[in-house]
Amino acid sequence: MLEYLSQGLGIALQWENILFMFIGTILGLVFASIPGLTFSTALILMIPVTFGLDPVPAISVLLGVFAGGMSGGSISAILLGIPGTPSAAATVIDGYEMAKRGQAGRALGMAVYASVFGGIFSLLVLMLVAPQLAKVALKFGPAEIFALVIFGLSTIVSLSGTSLNKGLLAGLFGLLLTTVGLDPVMGLQRYTFGQSWLMIGIGIMPVMIGMFAFPEIIETFQRAKNNKGVSKEPTDKQVVKASFPTLKEMKSTFLLMLKSSAIGTGLGAIPGTGGPIASFLAYDQARRQNPRCGKGAIEGVGAPEAANNGVTGGAMIPLLTLGIPGDSATAIMLGAFLIHGLAPGPLLFQNYGDLVYAIFISILIIYVMVLVIQFFGIRLFVKVLDFPKVNLMIAILAMTVVGSFAINLNFGDVIIMFFAGLLGYLMKRYGFPITPLILALVLGYTIEDNFRKALVYSDGSLAIFVQSPVSLVFLILALIMLLAPLIKPLLEKRAKADKA
Amino acid sequence: MKTSKIMVIVLTVLLAITMLAGCSSTPAEKPPADQPVETTFPEKSIDLTILFGAGGAADVIGRKLADGAAEKLGKPIVANVRTGGGGAVGYQYVLGQDPDGYNIVWNSTSICVTYHQGNMPADQDFSAFRGVAKISEEASAIAVKADAPWKNLEEFVAYAKANPGKVTVANSGVGSFNHLTAAAIEDALGVQFKHIPLDSKESVTALLGGRVDAMVNMAFDAIPQVEAGEMRALAIVGTQRIDAMPDVPTMKEQGYDVDLLMWRGIAVPKDTPDEVVLKLQDAFLESANSDEFKEFAKKYSLTVAPTTGAEFDAYMAEQDKMIADLMEKIGLKKQ
């Protein structure tokens, strides 16, 4: 191992490799921070570039995009209230609250700290227990993944804000939207009305862009119309200071960071789950620990960011040890390995140990780069808020259109984005929370896909979900989450009655 | 205000980047009327529709092939991934464009499968396209876990015959190419499997995790696992053995008549003018025949088997009939 480590260090530290890591990281940060451009787009753009590179720089540039992208998604989530990637949807809740209160710099600082924490945690797990964790991940079949995702969906309860009923309704509507398109098992068309662009279904990105951006845009214009002075005012009058979490804050959030990173790494390792669900589960943990979450607490920013960066190392586990990509980002990376004649899988560690260690070291360097670039970047990013809000919103409006078109080069997505935006505005106006809908939309397809696949295994018997211990545990946990708000008052009443 | 000026610049740049990613082709310039078309094509970049996921084999190979062809044509070929509907979304996109050679598709067996499955309009089967060149063929394989009791196809068949409907086989979902292959194997072996619809990567996970007895998948997905000693390939479905697993016999060698290959090629809407098709054909054939592409294809266990557009048209017609018959037999044919 030491031999590999020193050889790996030699490969990783070549200037060409460092350069490409840097390019990748910047690209990931930029793409992820612009709503509508995801780091997946950046990865696709980089594929032809990797054709001409040596294996390690080729993979480094992609790793840079992946890690930079996971951490960059939080920038627009915090500053503009629009998540740059689906994985940053949970970050909006507290991050944007903090920004509104003039603490954008503090929120960004926490996001960077948490991202690097989660990334390095997952790297350590990848280096130390990858083969063992991969074996556990193999045990997750459709029934187990279904139960896990249902558990993830049950966090709607804590995302619903004041009205649980409205939250659940929003969630159900999100699930309904995921039924549009080709069904996952038979490939039959549902609710496509003969339109080929609806066969892909309702995309997460256009809905997310519309729902998060439009209410803000409309409200800003309304305020500007009612009060002429507003249009000239900067977005935030307070002086925005960029700051990293203090030692005290790091201490108080350490356990939460650890837990969130572990959630992210674990879910990253299970093919077919990934970033969004990990960040929402971690957010739920933060919410339990700190009741101020939801009103702008650093825990609410840190937990999802630690989790979605934990996914980066986690997702590398099945990729490197089994040759199975867990999500679209690692699928593209698998391509980069194969182009260079390296087949990830059990033999990779045996035959190319030096390369594997070079990749590990590259991940570490990339996270150091994320830290440095973001640290200096925050000072620049927060300047967005000095910009008159009306002008900023006009720019965002233009970007929502261009961004939603750029995802699939499909004009249908722009239409979806507009409708989603309008719906988002109405929902906000009548007190329906948006996040449950987004969560349901992100998870809906996975839920149906795995539910139906599990039923094929069991010949249609629902028993498969309770016969598997893993599945049973997650389903019970989900049930507890759902029933807790109903049972808690009853228990408290009883306790009071007992006392009396 | 100084800061707001900076912001204007920053936002403009960001917006420009977004726009650049959104636009993939430069606006058309009308050719002068007095010049014949054959000498001027291509005058702008060509849009290549890729039907399957970014970073997957289809995508990466398509891009590599396009790189070589673009060099020959002197204009860039921009690959755009338009996934969905088993290829239907991308096929319909290309058919919706002008038949002028600027919109081409990285076509495959999927045109036959997705049409007969009912995901294409009734008048848009393979013949709505015109072949530019057939490029490649890929074999599939049937594999079991390395510690499975069946050492060869014969033992596996014997077990499957004794336990009809019990042997679970992961294929890539109802109507996928691997499902057709699995059904063709079933038919030839005279057995009945229980088909589990998982995608190609999920199939590997399920087999390694012990949730299914066997998988029918592209040979490419089985090779690393077989090399690592995690899986055992029982047979290759294809006309010949493959280099990466020289010891694994084909179905035909073992006495079963299954011969289904995944083929890929370049196609355009059928009304594209002859001279444009010929120019594209020459460029793509040259790219496919280059050592660089052959070397690249080898890494994906892809057999480079180029033919001209006319031959490709005839081949597609023949394949379409065979696939239609097979889908009819297993009850998947809708049109």
PDB file of N, CA and C in Angstrom, chain A residues 142-179:
ATOM      1  N   PRO A 142     -34.151  -3.892  -5.378  1.00  0.00           N
ATOM      2  CA  PRO A 142     -35.286  -2.977  -5.535  1.00  0.00           C
ATOM      3  C   PRO A 142     -36.119  -2.789  -4.262  1.00  0.00           C
ATOM      4  N   ALA A 143     -36.372  -3.872  -3.520  1.00  0.00           N
ATOM      5  CA  ALA A 143     -37.216  -3.752  -2.324  1.00  0.00           C
ATOM      6  C   ALA A 143     -36.551  -2.839  -1.301  1.00  0.00           C
ATOM      7  N   GLU A 144     -35.244  -3.031  -1.098  1.00  0.00           N
ATOM      8  CA  GLU A 144     -34.518  -2.243  -0.100  1.00  0.00           C
ATOM      9  C   GLU A 144     -34.431  -0.776  -0.525  1.00  0.00           C
ATOM     10  N   ILE A 145     -34.149  -0.560  -1.811  1.00  0.00           N
ATOM     11  CA  ILE A 145     -34.038   0.828  -2.284  1.00  0.00           C
ATOM     12  C   ILE A 145     -35.396   1.521  -2.181  1.00  0.00           C
ATOM     13  N   PHE A 146     -36.459   0.782  -2.519  1.00  0.00           N
ATOM     14  CA  PHE A 146     -37.804   1.354  -2.404  1.00  0.00           C
ATOM     15  C   PHE A 146     -38.055   1.831  -0.974  1.00  0.00           C
ATOM     16  N   ALA A 147     -37.761   0.967  -0.004  1.00  0.00           N
ATOM     17  CA  ALA A 147     -38.022   1.312   1.392  1.00  0.00           C
ATOM     18  C   ALA A 147     -37.157   2.505   1.823  1.00  0.00           C
ATOM     19  N   LEU A 148     -35.917   2.493   1.385  1.00  0.00           N
ATOM     20  CA  LEU A 148     -34.999   3.584   1.727  1.00  0.00           C
ATOM     21  C   LEU A 148     -35.513   4.922   1.180  1.00  0.00           C
ATOM     22  N   VAL A 149     -35.986   4.889  -0.059  1.00  0.00           N
ATOM     23  CA  VAL A 149     -36.445   6.126  -0.674  1.00  0.00           C
ATOM     24  C   VAL A 149     -37.762   6.592  -0.044  1.00  0.00           C
ATOM     25  N   ILE A 150     -38.610   5.643   0.330  1.00  0.00           N
ATOM     26  CA  ILE A 150     -39.844   6.008   1.043  1.00  0.00           C
ATOM     27  C   ILE A 150     -39.482   6.710   2.352  1.00  0.00           C
ATOM     28  N   PHE A 151     -38.444   6.173   3.015  1.00  0.00           N
ATOM     29  CA  PHE A 151     -37.967   6.807   4.243  1.00  0.00           C
ATOM     30  C   PHE A 151     -37.502   8.235   3.944  1.00  0.00           C
ATOM     31  N   GLY A 152     -36.786   8.389   2.831  1.00  0.00           N
ATOM     32  CA  GLY A 152     -36.348   9.728   2.427  1.00  0.00           C
ATOM     33  C   GLY A 152     -37.534  10.641   2.182  1.00  0.00           C
ATOM     34  N   LEU A 153     -38.576  10.077   1.566  1.00  0.00           N
ATOM     35  CA  LEU A 153     -39.756  10.878   1.251  1.00  0.00           C
ATOM     36  C   LEU A 153     -40.493  11.310   2.523  1.00  0.00           C
ATOM     37  N   SER A 154     -40.369  10.486   3.568  1.00  0.00           N
ATOM     38  CA  SER A 154     -41.091  10.803   4.797  1.00  0.00           C
ATOM     39  C   SER A 154     -40.543  12.065   5.477  1.00  0.00           C
ATOM     40  N   THR A 155     -39.381  12.539   5.026  1.00  0.00           N
ATOM     41  CA  THR A 155     -38.874  13.792   5.605  1.00  0.00           C
ATOM     42  C   THR A 155     -39.748  14.973   5.188  1.00  0.00           C
ATOM     43  N   ILE A 156     -40.693  14.741   4.290  1.00  0.00           N
ATOM     44  CA  ILE A 156     -41.665  15.786   3.932  1.00  0.00           C
ATOM     45  C   ILE A 156     -42.298  16.348   5.200  1.00  0.00           C
ATOM     46  N   VAL A 157     -42.485  15.459   6.161  1.00  0.00           N
ATOM     47  CA  VAL A 157     -43.109  15.873   7.406  1.00  0.00           C
ATOM     48  C   VAL A 157     -42.370  17.057   8.022  1.00  0.00           C
ATOM     49  N   SER A 158     -41.041  16.988   8.007  1.00  0.00           N
ATOM     50  CA  SER A 158     -40.312  18.085   8.651  1.00  0.00           C
ATOM     51  C   SER A 158     -40.058  19.238   7.694  1.00  0.00           C
ATOM     52  N   LEU A 159     -40.380  19.040   6.405  1.00  0.00           N
ATOM     53  CA  LEU A 159     -40.169  20.118   5.437  1.00  0.00           C
ATOM     54  C   LEU A 159     -41.437  20.930   5.223  1.00  0.00           C
ATOM     55  N   SER A 160     -42.525  20.472   5.840  1.00  0.00           N
ATOM     56  CA  SER A 160     -43.814  21.055   5.496  1.00  0.00           C
ATOM     57  C   SER A 160     -44.066  22.412   6.115  1.00  0.00           C
ATOM     58  N   GLY A 161     -43.271  22.788   7.086  1.00  0.00           N
ATOM     59  CA  GLY A 161     -43.496  24.090   7.705  1.00  0.00           C
ATOM     60  C   GLY A 161     -44.746  24.062   8.569  1.00  0.00           C
ATOM     61  N   THR A 162     -45.601  25.083   8.412  1.00  0.00           N
ATOM     62  CA  THR A 162     -46.710  25.236   9.339  1.00  0.00           C
ATOM     63  C   THR A 162     -47.814  24.206   9.144  1.00  0.00           C
ATOM     64  N   SER A 163     -48.084  23.844   7.888  1.00  0.00           N
ATOM     65  CA  SER A 163     -49.212  22.948   7.665  1.00  0.00           C
ATOM     66  C   SER A 163     -48.764  21.619   7.077  1.00  0.00           C
ATOM     67  N   LEU A 164     -48.915  20.553   7.863  1.00  0.00           N
ATOM     68  CA  LEU A 164     -48.520  19.226   7.402  1.00  0.00           C
ATOM     69  C   LEU A 164     -49.388  18.804   6.218  1.00  0.00           C
ATOM     70  N   ASN A 165     -50.678  19.142   6.289  1.00  0.00           N
ATOM     71  CA  ASN A 165     -51.580  18.740   5.210  1.00  0.00           C
ATOM     72  C   ASN A 165     -51.166  19.345   3.880  1.00  0.00           C
ATOM     73  N   LYS A 166     -50.833  20.634   3.917  1.00  0.00           N
ATOM     74  CA  LYS A 166     -50.424  21.290   2.676  1.00  0.00           C
ATOM     75  C   LYS A 166     -49.115  20.690   2.156  1.00  0.00           C
ATOM     76  N   GLY A 167     -48.214  20.359   3.078  1.00  0.00           N
ATOM     77  CA  GLY A 167     -46.950  19.734   2.681  1.00  0.00           C
ATOM     78  C   GLY A 167     -47.193  18.393   2.007  1.00  0.00           C
ATOM     79  N   LEU A 168     -48.076  17.588   2.603  1.00  0.00           N
ATOM     80  CA  LEU A 168     -48.361  16.272   2.040  1.00  0.00           C
ATOM     81  C   LEU A 168     -49.039  16.404   0.677  1.00  0.00           C
ATOM     82  N   LEU A 169     -49.930  17.385   0.558  1.00  0.00           N
ATOM     83  CA  LEU A 169     -50.591  17.611  -0.727  1.00  0.00           C
ATOM     84  C   LEU A 169     -49.564  17.977  -1.800  1.00  0.00           C
ATOM     85  N   ALA A 170     -48.660  18.873  -1.434  1.00  0.00           N
ATOM     86  CA  ALA A 170     -47.615  19.273  -2.383  1.00  0.00           C
ATOM     87  C   ALA A 170     -46.783  18.062  -2.786  1.00  0.00           C
ATOM     88  N   GLY A 171     -46.460  17.218  -1.793  1.00  0.00           N
ATOM     89  CA  GLY A 171     -45.682  16.013  -2.067  1.00  0.00           C
ATOM     90  C   GLY A 171     -46.427  15.080  -3.012  1.00  0.00           C
ATOM     91  N   LEU A 172     -47.702  14.875  -2.750  1.00  0.00           N
ATOM     92  CA  LEU A 172     -48.489  13.981  -3.601  1.00  0.00           C
ATOM     93  C   LEU A 172     -48.552  14.516  -5.034  1.00  0.00           C
ATOM     94  N   PHE A 173     -48.694  15.827  -5.155  1.00  0.00           N
ATOM     95  CA  PHE A 173     -48.740  16.404  -6.490  1.00  0.00           C
ATOM     96  C   PHE A 173     -47.417  16.159  -7.224  1.00  0.00           C
ATOM     97  N   GLY A 174     -46.308  16.274  -6.475  1.00  0.00           N
ATOM     98  CA  GLY A 174     -44.991  15.986  -7.054  1.00  0.00           C
ATOM     99  C   GLY A 174     -44.918  14.548  -7.549  1.00  0.00           C
ATOM    100  N   LEU A 175     -45.444  13.613  -6.744  1.00  0.00           N
ATOM    101  CA  LEU A 175     -45.434  12.201  -7.149  1.00  0.00           C
ATOM    102  C   LEU A 175     -46.258  12.011  -8.415  1.00  0.00           C
ATOM    103  N   LEU A 176     -47.390  12.724  -8.474  1.00  0.00           N
ATOM    104  CA  LEU A 176     -48.259  12.632  -9.640  1.00  0.00           C
ATOM    105  C   LEU A 176     -47.503  13.067 -10.902  1.00  0.00           C
ATOM    106  N   LEU A 177     -46.726  14.142 -10.758  1.00  0.00           N
ATOM    107  CA  LEU A 177     -45.989  14.656 -11.915  1.00  0.00           C
ATOM    108  C   LEU A 177     -44.985  13.633 -12.457  1.00  0.00           C
ATOM    109  N   THR A 178     -44.443  12.795 -11.554  1.00  0.00           N
ATOM    110  CA  THR A 178     -43.438  11.835 -12.019  1.00  0.00           C
ATOM    111  C   THR A 178     -44.052  10.718 -12.855  1.00  0.00           C
ATOM    112  N   THR A 179     -45.387  10.621 -12.893  1.00  0.00           N
ATOM    113  CA  THR A 179     -45.983   9.557 -13.699  1.00  0.00           C
ATOM    114  C   THR A 179     -46.060   9.943 -15.176  1.00  0.00           C
TER     115      THR A 179
END
